Coordinates of C-alpha atoms and ligand atoms in Angstrom, one line a residue:
M1 CA 23.5 25.8 -35.1
T2 CA 20.1 24.3 -35.9
L3 CA 19.6 21.0 -34.2
P4 CA 18.6 18.0 -36.5
A5 CA 14.8 17.9 -37.0
S6 CA 14.4 14.7 -35.0
V7 CA 15.8 16.3 -31.7
T8 CA 12.5 18.0 -30.7
D9 CA 11.5 19.5 -27.5
E10 CA 8.9 16.6 -27.1
L11 CA 11.6 13.9 -27.5
L12 CA 14.0 15.6 -25.0
A13 CA 11.3 15.9 -22.4
A14 CA 10.1 12.3 -22.9
I15 CA 13.6 10.8 -22.6
T16 CA 14.9 13.0 -19.8
A17 CA 11.8 12.4 -17.8
R18 CA 13.0 9.0 -17.2
V19 CA 15.8 10.3 -14.9
P20 CA 14.9 10.4 -11.2
S21 CA 15.6 13.7 -9.7
T22 CA 13.9 14.6 -6.5
A23 CA 16.1 17.6 -5.6
G24 CA 15.6 19.3 -8.9
G25 CA 19.2 20.0 -9.8
T26 CA 20.1 19.9 -13.4
H27 CA 23.2 19.8 -15.6
K28 CA 23.3 22.1 -18.9
L29 CA 23.8 19.3 -21.6
T30 CA 25.1 21.4 -24.6
E31 CA 25.4 20.9 -28.5
V32 CA 29.2 20.4 -28.8
Y33 CA 29.3 22.1 -32.3
S34 CA 28.0 25.4 -30.9
G35 CA 28.3 25.3 -27.1
E36 CA 24.6 26.1 -26.9
V37 CA 22.4 24.5 -24.2
V38 CA 20.2 21.8 -25.7
V39 CA 18.4 20.5 -22.3
E40 CA 18.5 20.8 -18.5
L41 CA 19.5 17.4 -17.7
P42 CA 17.9 16.3 -14.3
Q43 CA 20.5 15.2 -11.7
S44 CA 19.9 12.2 -9.3
T45 CA 20.7 12.3 -5.7
P46 CA 22.2 9.4 -3.8
E47 CA 18.6 8.7 -2.4
D48 CA 17.1 8.7 -6.0
I49 CA 19.8 6.2 -7.0
E50 CA 19.0 3.8 -4.0
Q51 CA 15.3 4.2 -5.2
A52 CA 16.3 3.5 -8.8
Y53 CA 17.9 0.2 -7.7
A54 CA 14.9 -0.7 -5.6
A55 CA 12.5 -0.3 -8.5
A56 CA 15.0 -2.1 -10.8
R57 CA 15.1 -5.0 -8.2
R58 CA 11.3 -5.4 -7.9
A59 CA 11.1 -5.7 -11.8
Q60 CA 14.0 -7.9 -11.9
M61 CA 12.2 -10.5 -9.7
T62 CA 9.6 -11.2 -12.3
W63 CA 12.1 -10.7 -15.4
S64 CA 14.4 -13.4 -14.0
Q65 CA 11.5 -15.8 -14.0
W66 CA 10.7 -15.2 -17.7
P67 CA 11.7 -18.0 -20.0
V68 CA 14.9 -16.8 -21.9
R69 CA 12.9 -17.3 -25.2
K70 CA 10.5 -14.6 -24.0
R71 CA 13.3 -12.1 -23.0
V72 CA 14.9 -12.7 -26.5
K73 CA 11.6 -11.6 -28.1
V74 CA 11.9 -8.2 -26.6
F75 CA 15.6 -7.8 -28.1
K76 CA 14.2 -8.8 -31.4
R77 CA 11.6 -6.0 -31.3
F78 CA 14.3 -3.6 -30.1
F79 CA 16.7 -4.7 -33.1
K80 CA 13.9 -3.4 -35.4
L81 CA 13.4 -0.2 -33.7
L82 CA 17.0 0.5 -33.8
V83 CA 17.0 0.1 -37.5
E84 CA 13.9 2.2 -38.0
R85 CA 15.0 5.1 -35.7
N86 CA 18.7 4.9 -36.9
D87 CA 18.8 8.6 -37.9
T88 CA 17.2 10.0 -34.6
I89 CA 19.9 7.9 -32.6
A90 CA 22.8 9.2 -34.9
D91 CA 21.3 12.7 -34.5
L92 CA 21.4 12.4 -30.8
I93 CA 25.0 11.0 -30.6
Q94 CA 26.2 13.7 -32.8
V95 CA 24.5 16.6 -30.9
E96 CA 25.9 15.7 -27.5
S97 CA 29.4 14.3 -28.6
G98 CA 30.1 16.4 -31.6
K99 CA 31.7 13.3 -33.6
A100 CA 31.4 13.1 -37.4
R101 CA 28.2 11.6 -38.6
R102 CA 30.0 8.7 -40.2
M103 CA 31.2 7.6 -36.8
A104 CA 27.9 8.3 -35.2
V105 CA 26.2 5.8 -37.6
E106 CA 29.0 3.3 -36.8
E107 CA 28.2 3.7 -33.2
T108 CA 24.6 2.8 -33.6
V109 CA 25.2 -0.6 -35.1
D110 CA 27.3 -1.8 -32.1
P111 CA 24.1 -3.0 -30.1
M112 CA 23.0 -4.7 -33.2
M113 CA 26.1 -6.5 -33.5
I114 CA 25.9 -7.6 -29.9
M115 CA 22.4 -8.9 -30.4
N116 CA 23.6 -10.8 -33.5
Y117 CA 26.1 -12.7 -31.4
Y118 CA 24.1 -13.2 -28.2
L119 CA 20.3 -13.7 -29.3
P120 CA 21.0 -17.1 -31.1
R121 CA 23.0 -18.5 -28.3
V122 CA 21.8 -17.1 -25.0
R123 CA 19.5 -20.1 -24.5
K124 CA 22.3 -22.5 -24.7
L125 CA 24.6 -20.3 -22.6
L126 CA 22.1 -20.1 -19.8
A127 CA 21.0 -23.8 -19.9
P128 CA 22.0 -25.8 -16.9
T129 CA 25.1 -28.0 -17.6
K130 CA 25.1 -31.6 -16.0
R131 CA 28.5 -32.9 -14.7
S132 CA 29.5 -36.0 -12.9
G133 CA 29.4 -35.9 -9.3
P134 CA 32.1 -37.2 -6.9
V135 CA 30.8 -40.8 -6.8
P136 CA 30.2 -42.3 -10.3
L137 CA 26.6 -43.5 -10.9
V138 CA 25.2 -42.4 -7.7
S139 CA 25.8 -38.6 -7.8
T140 CA 25.6 -35.7 -10.2
S141 CA 26.4 -32.0 -10.2
T142 CA 24.8 -29.4 -12.2
E143 CA 26.2 -25.9 -13.1
I144 CA 23.2 -23.4 -13.0
R145 CA 23.7 -19.9 -14.1
Q146 CA 21.6 -17.5 -12.0
P147 CA 21.4 -13.6 -12.6
K148 CA 23.5 -11.4 -10.3
G149 CA 20.6 -9.3 -9.6
V150 CA 21.0 -5.5 -10.6
V151 CA 24.0 -4.6 -12.7
G152 CA 25.4 -1.0 -12.3
I153 CA 26.9 0.4 -15.6
I154 CA 29.1 3.4 -15.6
A155 CA 29.7 4.7 -19.0
P156 CA 32.0 7.3 -20.6
W157 CA 31.3 10.0 -23.2
N158 CA 33.2 8.8 -26.1
F159 CA 30.8 6.1 -27.2
P160 CA 27.7 6.8 -25.1
F161 CA 25.3 4.7 -26.9
A162 CA 27.5 1.7 -27.4
T163 CA 28.8 1.6 -23.8
G164 CA 25.4 2.5 -22.4
I165 CA 23.3 0.0 -24.3
S166 CA 25.6 -2.6 -25.6
D167 CA 26.9 -3.7 -22.4
A168 CA 23.5 -3.7 -20.8
I169 CA 22.2 -6.2 -23.4
P170 CA 23.9 -9.4 -22.1
A171 CA 23.3 -8.3 -18.5
L172 CA 19.5 -8.1 -19.2
L173 CA 19.4 -11.3 -21.4
A174 CA 21.0 -13.1 -18.3
G175 CA 18.1 -12.0 -16.2
N176 CA 19.4 -9.0 -14.5
G177 CA 18.1 -5.4 -13.8
V178 CA 20.3 -2.5 -15.0
V179 CA 21.1 1.0 -13.4
L180 CA 22.9 3.0 -15.9
K181 CA 25.1 6.2 -15.1
P182 CA 25.9 7.7 -18.3
D183 CA 28.4 10.7 -18.5
N184 CA 26.4 14.0 -18.0
K185 CA 27.6 15.3 -21.4
T186 CA 26.3 12.4 -23.3
A187 CA 23.1 11.0 -21.6
L188 CA 20.7 11.7 -24.4
S189 CA 21.5 8.7 -26.9
P190 CA 21.6 6.1 -24.0
L191 CA 18.3 7.4 -22.5
Y192 CA 16.8 7.1 -26.0
G193 CA 18.1 3.5 -26.3
V194 CA 16.4 2.7 -23.1
H195 CA 13.2 4.6 -24.2
L196 CA 13.3 2.2 -27.4
L197 CA 13.8 -0.9 -25.2
Y198 CA 10.6 -0.1 -23.1
E199 CA 8.8 0.4 -26.5
A200 CA 10.0 -3.1 -27.4
G201 CA 8.4 -4.4 -24.3
L202 CA 11.0 -4.3 -21.5
P203 CA 9.1 -4.6 -18.2
E204 CA 8.8 -1.1 -16.6
G205 CA 11.4 -0.2 -14.1
L206 CA 14.0 -3.0 -15.1
F207 CA 16.4 -0.5 -16.7
Q208 CA 17.0 2.6 -14.8
V209 CA 19.2 5.6 -15.9
V210 CA 20.5 8.0 -13.2
C211 CA 22.6 11.0 -13.8
G212 CA 25.1 13.2 -12.0
D213 CA 28.8 14.1 -11.8
G214 CA 30.9 11.0 -11.6
P215 CA 32.2 11.6 -8.0
V216 CA 28.7 12.3 -6.5
A217 CA 26.6 9.7 -8.6
G218 CA 29.2 7.1 -9.0
P219 CA 29.7 5.8 -5.4
P220 CA 25.9 5.2 -4.8
V221 CA 25.8 3.3 -8.2
I222 CA 28.6 1.0 -7.1
D223 CA 27.3 0.5 -3.4
N224 CA 23.8 -0.6 -4.5
A225 CA 24.9 -2.9 -7.2
N226 CA 25.5 -6.8 -7.4
Y227 CA 28.0 -6.2 -10.2
V228 CA 29.7 -3.1 -11.9
M229 CA 30.5 -2.8 -15.4
F230 CA 32.8 0.2 -15.9
T231 CA 34.2 1.8 -19.1
G232 CA 36.4 5.0 -18.6
S233 CA 39.8 6.1 -17.7
T234 CA 42.4 4.0 -15.8
Q235 CA 42.4 6.7 -12.9
T236 CA 38.6 6.2 -12.3
G237 CA 38.7 2.4 -13.1
R238 CA 41.2 2.2 -10.0
F239 CA 38.7 3.8 -7.7
I240 CA 35.7 1.7 -9.0
G241 CA 37.8 -1.5 -8.6
Q242 CA 38.7 -0.5 -5.0
R243 CA 35.2 0.4 -4.1
A244 CA 33.8 -2.9 -5.7
G245 CA 36.4 -4.7 -3.8
Q246 CA 35.2 -3.3 -0.6
N247 CA 31.6 -4.2 -1.2
L248 CA 33.0 -7.7 -2.3
I249 CA 31.1 -7.6 -5.8
G250 CA 32.6 -8.3 -9.2
A251 CA 33.7 -5.7 -11.4
C252 CA 34.6 -5.5 -15.3
L253 CA 36.9 -2.5 -15.8
E254 CA 37.4 -1.4 -19.5
L255 CA 40.1 1.4 -19.3
G256 CA 42.5 3.5 -21.2
G257 CA 45.3 2.7 -23.7
K258 CA 48.4 4.0 -25.4
N259 CA 48.1 1.8 -28.3
P260 CA 51.0 1.1 -31.0
M261 CA 50.8 0.2 -34.6
I262 CA 53.8 -1.6 -36.1
V263 CA 54.3 -1.4 -39.9
L264 CA 56.5 -4.3 -41.0
P265 CA 59.0 -4.1 -43.8
D266 CA 56.6 -6.1 -46.2
A267 CA 53.4 -3.9 -45.6
N268 CA 51.3 -2.9 -48.5
L269 CA 51.3 0.9 -48.1
D270 CA 48.2 1.3 -50.4
E271 CA 46.1 -0.4 -47.5
T272 CA 48.4 0.6 -44.6
V273 CA 48.1 4.6 -45.2
P274 CA 44.3 4.7 -45.2
G275 CA 44.3 2.2 -42.5
A276 CA 46.6 4.2 -40.4
L277 CA 44.3 7.3 -40.9
D278 CA 41.3 5.6 -39.5
A279 CA 43.4 3.9 -37.0
V280 CA 44.3 7.4 -35.5
F281 CA 41.7 9.7 -36.3
R282 CA 38.3 7.8 -36.2
N283 CA 36.1 9.6 -33.7
T284 CA 38.6 12.3 -33.6
G285 CA 41.1 10.1 -31.7
Q286 CA 38.6 9.5 -28.9
V287 CA 38.7 5.8 -29.1
C288 CA 40.1 3.7 -26.3
M289 CA 41.7 1.5 -28.8
H290 CA 42.8 4.0 -31.3
V291 CA 46.5 4.4 -32.4
E292 CA 48.7 6.9 -30.7
R293 CA 52.2 5.4 -31.3
M294 CA 53.4 4.3 -34.9
Y295 CA 56.5 2.3 -35.4
V296 CA 57.5 2.1 -39.2
H297 CA 60.2 0.0 -40.5
D298 CA 63.4 2.1 -41.6
S299 CA 63.0 0.8 -45.3
L300 CA 59.3 2.2 -45.5
Y301 CA 59.6 5.1 -43.2
D302 CA 60.0 7.9 -45.7
A303 CA 57.4 6.7 -48.3
F304 CA 55.1 5.9 -45.4
R305 CA 55.6 9.4 -43.9
Q306 CA 55.1 11.4 -47.1
R307 CA 51.8 9.5 -48.0
F308 CA 50.5 9.5 -44.6
V309 CA 50.9 13.1 -44.0
A310 CA 49.4 13.9 -47.3
A311 CA 46.4 12.0 -46.4
V312 CA 46.3 13.7 -42.9
E313 CA 46.3 17.0 -44.5
D314 CA 43.5 16.1 -46.9
L315 CA 41.1 15.0 -44.2
R316 CA 37.8 17.0 -44.3
L317 CA 37.1 18.5 -40.8
G318 CA 33.7 20.1 -40.1
A319 CA 30.5 20.6 -37.9
A320 CA 27.7 19.0 -39.8
Y321 CA 24.8 16.7 -39.4
D322 CA 25.6 15.0 -42.7
F323 CA 28.2 12.6 -44.2
G324 CA 30.5 15.4 -45.4
P325 CA 33.0 15.8 -42.7
E326 CA 35.5 12.7 -42.1
M327 CA 36.5 14.1 -38.7
G328 CA 34.4 16.0 -36.2
S329 CA 34.9 17.7 -32.9
L330 CA 36.5 16.8 -29.7
I331 CA 34.0 16.4 -26.8
S332 CA 34.5 19.7 -25.0
P333 CA 36.6 22.9 -24.8
D334 CA 38.3 21.3 -21.7
H335 CA 39.3 18.2 -23.6
K336 CA 40.5 20.3 -26.4
D337 CA 42.9 22.3 -24.1
R338 CA 44.1 19.0 -22.8
V339 CA 45.1 17.6 -26.1
A340 CA 46.6 21.1 -26.9
E341 CA 48.6 20.7 -23.7
H342 CA 50.1 17.2 -24.8
V343 CA 51.2 18.8 -28.0
A344 CA 52.7 21.9 -26.4
D345 CA 54.4 19.8 -23.9
A346 CA 55.9 17.5 -26.5
L347 CA 57.2 20.5 -28.6
A348 CA 58.6 22.3 -25.6
K349 CA 60.6 19.1 -24.8
G350 CA 62.1 18.5 -28.2
A351 CA 59.4 17.0 -30.5
T352 CA 58.7 18.2 -34.0
L353 CA 55.6 19.1 -35.5
V354 CA 55.1 17.3 -38.8
T355 CA 51.6 18.6 -39.5
G356 CA 48.4 20.1 -37.4
G357 CA 48.9 21.3 -33.9
N358 CA 46.2 23.9 -33.6
A359 CA 42.8 24.5 -32.5
R360 CA 40.2 25.3 -35.0
P361 CA 37.9 27.9 -33.4
D362 CA 36.6 28.7 -36.9
L363 CA 34.9 25.3 -36.8
G364 CA 33.5 25.1 -33.4
P365 CA 34.7 25.6 -29.7
A366 CA 36.3 22.0 -29.4
F367 CA 38.0 21.4 -32.7
F368 CA 41.5 20.5 -32.9
E369 CA 43.5 19.6 -36.1
P370 CA 44.7 16.2 -37.0
T371 CA 48.3 16.3 -35.8
V372 CA 51.4 14.2 -36.5
L373 CA 54.6 14.5 -34.2
E374 CA 58.0 13.1 -34.5
G375 CA 60.8 12.8 -31.9
V376 CA 58.2 12.0 -29.1
T377 CA 59.8 10.4 -26.0
K378 CA 58.6 9.0 -22.8
D379 CA 59.3 12.0 -20.7
M380 CA 56.6 13.9 -22.7
L381 CA 52.9 13.6 -21.8
A382 CA 52.1 12.5 -25.2
G383 CA 54.7 9.8 -25.0
C384 CA 53.7 8.0 -21.8
T385 CA 50.0 8.9 -21.0
E386 CA 46.8 8.6 -23.2
T387 CA 46.3 11.9 -25.2
F388 CA 42.8 10.7 -26.4
G389 CA 42.8 13.1 -29.4
P390 CA 43.7 13.4 -32.9
V391 CA 47.4 13.1 -32.1
V392 CA 49.9 10.5 -33.3
A393 CA 53.7 10.1 -32.9
L394 CA 55.8 8.5 -35.7
H395 CA 58.9 6.5 -35.0
R396 CA 61.2 4.7 -37.0
Y397 CA 62.7 1.3 -36.2
H398 CA 65.3 -1.0 -37.7
S399 CA 64.5 -4.6 -36.4
V400 CA 61.3 -6.4 -35.4
D401 CA 62.7 -6.9 -32.0
E402 CA 63.1 -3.2 -31.5
A403 CA 59.6 -2.7 -32.6
V404 CA 58.2 -5.1 -30.3
R405 CA 60.2 -3.8 -27.4
L406 CA 59.1 -0.2 -28.0
A407 CA 55.3 -1.4 -28.5
N408 CA 55.4 -3.0 -25.1
D409 CA 57.3 -0.1 -23.3
T410 CA 54.0 1.1 -21.8
D411 CA 51.8 0.6 -18.6
Y412 CA 48.9 0.1 -20.9
G413 CA 47.9 -3.1 -23.0
L414 CA 44.6 -2.5 -24.5
S415 CA 44.9 -2.8 -28.3
A416 CA 47.8 -3.0 -30.9
S417 CA 47.9 -3.1 -34.5
V418 CA 50.3 -4.8 -37.0
W419 CA 50.6 -4.3 -40.7
G420 CA 52.4 -6.8 -43.1
T421 CA 51.5 -9.0 -46.1
D422 CA 53.0 -12.2 -44.5
L423 CA 50.1 -12.9 -42.2
T424 CA 51.8 -15.6 -40.4
A425 CA 54.8 -13.4 -39.6
A426 CA 52.6 -10.5 -38.6
A427 CA 50.5 -12.7 -36.4
K428 CA 53.7 -13.9 -34.6
V429 CA 54.8 -10.2 -34.0
G430 CA 51.3 -9.5 -32.6
A431 CA 51.5 -12.5 -30.3
R432 CA 54.7 -10.8 -28.7
I433 CA 52.8 -7.6 -27.8
Q434 CA 51.3 -7.4 -24.4
S435 CA 47.9 -6.3 -25.4
G436 CA 44.2 -7.7 -24.9
N437 CA 43.5 -6.9 -28.6
V438 CA 45.6 -7.2 -31.5
S439 CA 44.3 -6.4 -35.1
I440 CA 46.5 -7.4 -38.1
N441 CA 46.1 -5.3 -41.1
E442 CA 43.5 -3.2 -39.3
G443 CA 43.7 -0.4 -36.8
F444 CA 41.6 -1.8 -33.9
A445 CA 38.0 -2.3 -35.5
A446 CA 38.8 -5.9 -36.7
A447 CA 39.2 -7.0 -33.0
Y448 CA 36.5 -4.7 -31.5
A449 CA 33.9 -5.8 -34.1
A450 CA 34.7 -9.5 -33.5
K451 CA 31.8 -9.9 -31.0
G452 CA 32.3 -13.6 -30.4
T453 CA 35.7 -13.1 -28.9
P454 CA 36.1 -11.7 -25.4
S455 CA 37.8 -8.1 -25.7
G456 CA 39.5 -6.4 -22.7
G457 CA 42.7 -4.7 -21.6
V458 CA 45.9 -6.1 -19.8
K459 CA 48.4 -4.3 -17.6
Q460 CA 46.8 -1.0 -16.7
S461 CA 44.0 -1.1 -19.3
G462 CA 41.5 -3.3 -17.4
V463 CA 40.3 -6.2 -15.8
G464 CA 37.9 -8.7 -17.4
A465 CA 36.3 -8.3 -20.7
R466 CA 33.2 -7.5 -22.7
H467 CA 32.1 -9.7 -25.7
G468 CA 32.1 -13.5 -26.2
D469 CA 30.3 -16.0 -24.0
Q470 CA 32.2 -14.5 -20.9
G471 CA 30.9 -11.1 -21.7
L472 CA 27.4 -12.6 -20.9
L473 CA 28.4 -15.1 -18.2
K474 CA 30.2 -12.6 -16.1
Y475 CA 26.8 -11.1 -15.2
T476 CA 25.8 -14.5 -13.7
D477 CA 26.6 -16.5 -10.5
V478 CA 27.1 -20.2 -10.7
Q479 CA 25.0 -22.4 -8.4
N480 CA 26.6 -25.9 -8.1
L481 CA 23.7 -28.2 -7.5
A482 CA 24.9 -31.5 -6.4
V483 CA 22.6 -34.6 -6.0
M484 CA 23.2 -37.9 -4.3
K485 CA 20.7 -40.7 -5.6
K486 CA 22.0 -42.9 -2.8
Q487 CA 23.8 -41.7 0.4
V488 CA 27.2 -43.5 0.2
M489 CA 29.3 -40.5 1.5
T490 CA 28.7 -40.6 5.2
S491 CA 31.6 -41.6 7.3
P492 CA 31.1 -45.1 9.0
R493 CA 31.4 -45.1 12.5
D494 CA 33.2 -48.5 12.8
P495 CA 37.0 -48.2 11.9
A496 CA 37.0 -51.5 9.9
D497 CA 34.0 -50.0 7.8
F498 CA 35.9 -46.8 7.5
A499 CA 39.1 -48.6 6.1
K500 CA 36.9 -50.5 3.7
Q501 CA 35.3 -47.4 2.5
R502 CA 38.8 -45.9 1.9
D503 CA 40.0 -48.8 0.0
G504 CA 36.8 -48.6 -2.3
M505 CA 37.4 -44.7 -2.7
L506 CA 41.1 -45.1 -3.6
K507 CA 40.2 -47.9 -6.1
A508 CA 37.6 -45.7 -7.7
M509 CA 40.0 -42.8 -7.9
T510 CA 42.7 -45.0 -9.5
F511 CA 40.2 -46.2 -12.1
Q512 CA 38.9 -42.6 -12.7
S513 CA 42.6 -41.3 -13.2
K514 CA 43.0 -44.0 -15.9
L515 CA 39.9 -42.9 -17.7
G516 CA 41.3 -39.3 -17.8
R517 CA 44.6 -40.2 -19.5
Ligands
NAD601 P1 36.3 8.9 -16.8 O1 36.8 7.8 -16.1 O2 36.4 10.3 -16.5 O3 34.5 8.8 -16.8 C1 33.9 7.6 -17.1 C2 32.8 7.5 -16.3 O4 32.9 7.4 -14.9 C3 31.8 8.7 -16.4 O5 30.4 8.4 -16.4 C4 32.0 9.5 -15.1 O6 30.9 10.4 -14.6 C5 32.3 8.4 -14.2 N1 33.1 8.7 -12.9 C6 34.1 9.8 -13.0 N2 34.5 9.7 -11.7 C7 33.9 8.8 -11.1 C8 33.9 8.4 -9.5 N3 34.8 8.9 -8.7 N4 33.2 7.4 -9.2 C9 32.4 6.7 -10.2 N5 32.3 7.1 -11.3 C10 33.0 8.2 -11.8 O7 36.6 8.6 -18.4 P2 36.0 9.5 -19.6 O8 36.9 10.6 -19.6 O9 34.5 9.8 -19.5 O10 36.2 8.4 -20.8 C11 37.4 8.5 -21.5 C12 38.2 7.2 -21.1 O11 37.5 6.1 -21.2 C13 39.6 7.1 -21.7 O12 40.6 6.8 -20.8 C14 39.2 6.0 -22.6 O13 40.3 5.2 -23.1 C15 38.4 5.0 -21.8 N6 37.5 4.2 -22.6 C16 38.0 2.8 -22.3 C17 37.0 2.0 -23.2 C18 37.5 0.3 -23.2 O14 36.8 -0.4 -23.7 N7 38.7 0.1 -22.7 C19 36.1 2.4 -24.0 C20 35.8 3.6 -24.0 C21 36.4 4.6 -23.3

């Protein structure tokens, strides 16, 4: 297939030149739609990664001394570049991920949304906070936020630009350097994002990108870091968490899901049906928060099923660098085989195919039809583990208690969606679901796009959160700076003086406790 005009050899050479690679190994990065090689992506050795950290650390020493206002200016220029180069970013995302253009464009705006939240408030967030000290009037304590140093970010392929760049923005704003390891399949768009950050004035060396297979390049990224931000599968997340624990560094782990959607009896199907379509098939079902299990009340089930299946069968699939197709490719032939295996396993164990179920080699090597199943049970792969593809299981329920029980019957807890016109009742149902994110009358985007609220998983879906104030403060250490204006805490040697000091202390404590009530 002809690559988009913006994806020139010069651009590819300029961005991949940033990857340190002394041993000269490469990975064949392919265009997903055709399987043709786009570029030989340099691979970093563990020594290259150590050197990348050393360079980021040198740059970070100066960057952390910059006033926050000066750091913010770099990101304001970066914002403008993201708007100006929007087409090129979307082109790169599409080439390396095979997603539909609509979805690639949505991904390009994620870093802008992140900046819209953090840029106006980062100075306040990082400003020292004065608190009272242990002895009223003569002592103070100040909470001072210091950058952790260099943050290692390990990112997946499904949102390479968003997870590579958006998670780095609060880390950099807080005064850290960053070493990013994207997935080998999708390194181009994050490399271009870093390229634009340097164009916007980021000090040279501060943001490094290293490339390699996860099991080879991942461990040195963790071992040299002061903090790890990981997005990926639950299985890899467990390894990252263990390694970070051994190194006694913090880690934020954003992992997989098996996300439920509940359609309550009063749901408006005119909104629910298109919403369900988005919730399941956006990004070809390769969204950590997308819906894989749908619970529909008995009173609406037949009507919902009929309208939903008709809408699924009407979805436009295709490989095109324009806004025509509504659903694009899966990331790779391997992943397509994994999705096909989940469907075949479900059918072999008694599930029913309502629509879809087949690969579409006529469209490209990794296309798979949007698929709806019924009768999926927990002994099937598609019933208990993340499929991460355009496949959904429909279930009928009779009472809200039953729907909540079924929604919670999973090891995951990333996202849930509840649909109903009585918003208070729907929110009450949402509160009963063990999930880090709940969207009412939306598939998942409402929660994910609310950048002011921390977003993370519970149960096996993660530890910690991105977004919100905590999404930036997690990249800082707190220094507790306590000052005594006069030394009154030293223990007197004379027992009588000590007793007097104790009486004074107890009196002061009693007084303070009354103030607090
Ligand atoms: P993955 O865990 O296979 O890989 C993620 C990243 O980890 C890649 O960069 C990979 O190279 C690296 N990696 C792999 N093995 C490693 C190791 N041993 N040590 C260090 N790094 C290693 O996940 P994936 O298949 O690329 O991504 C899909 C998964 O990501 C899905 O489970 C999805 O739900 C999850 N995801 C979660 C979120 C979220 O916010 N919760 C967002 C996007 C994707």
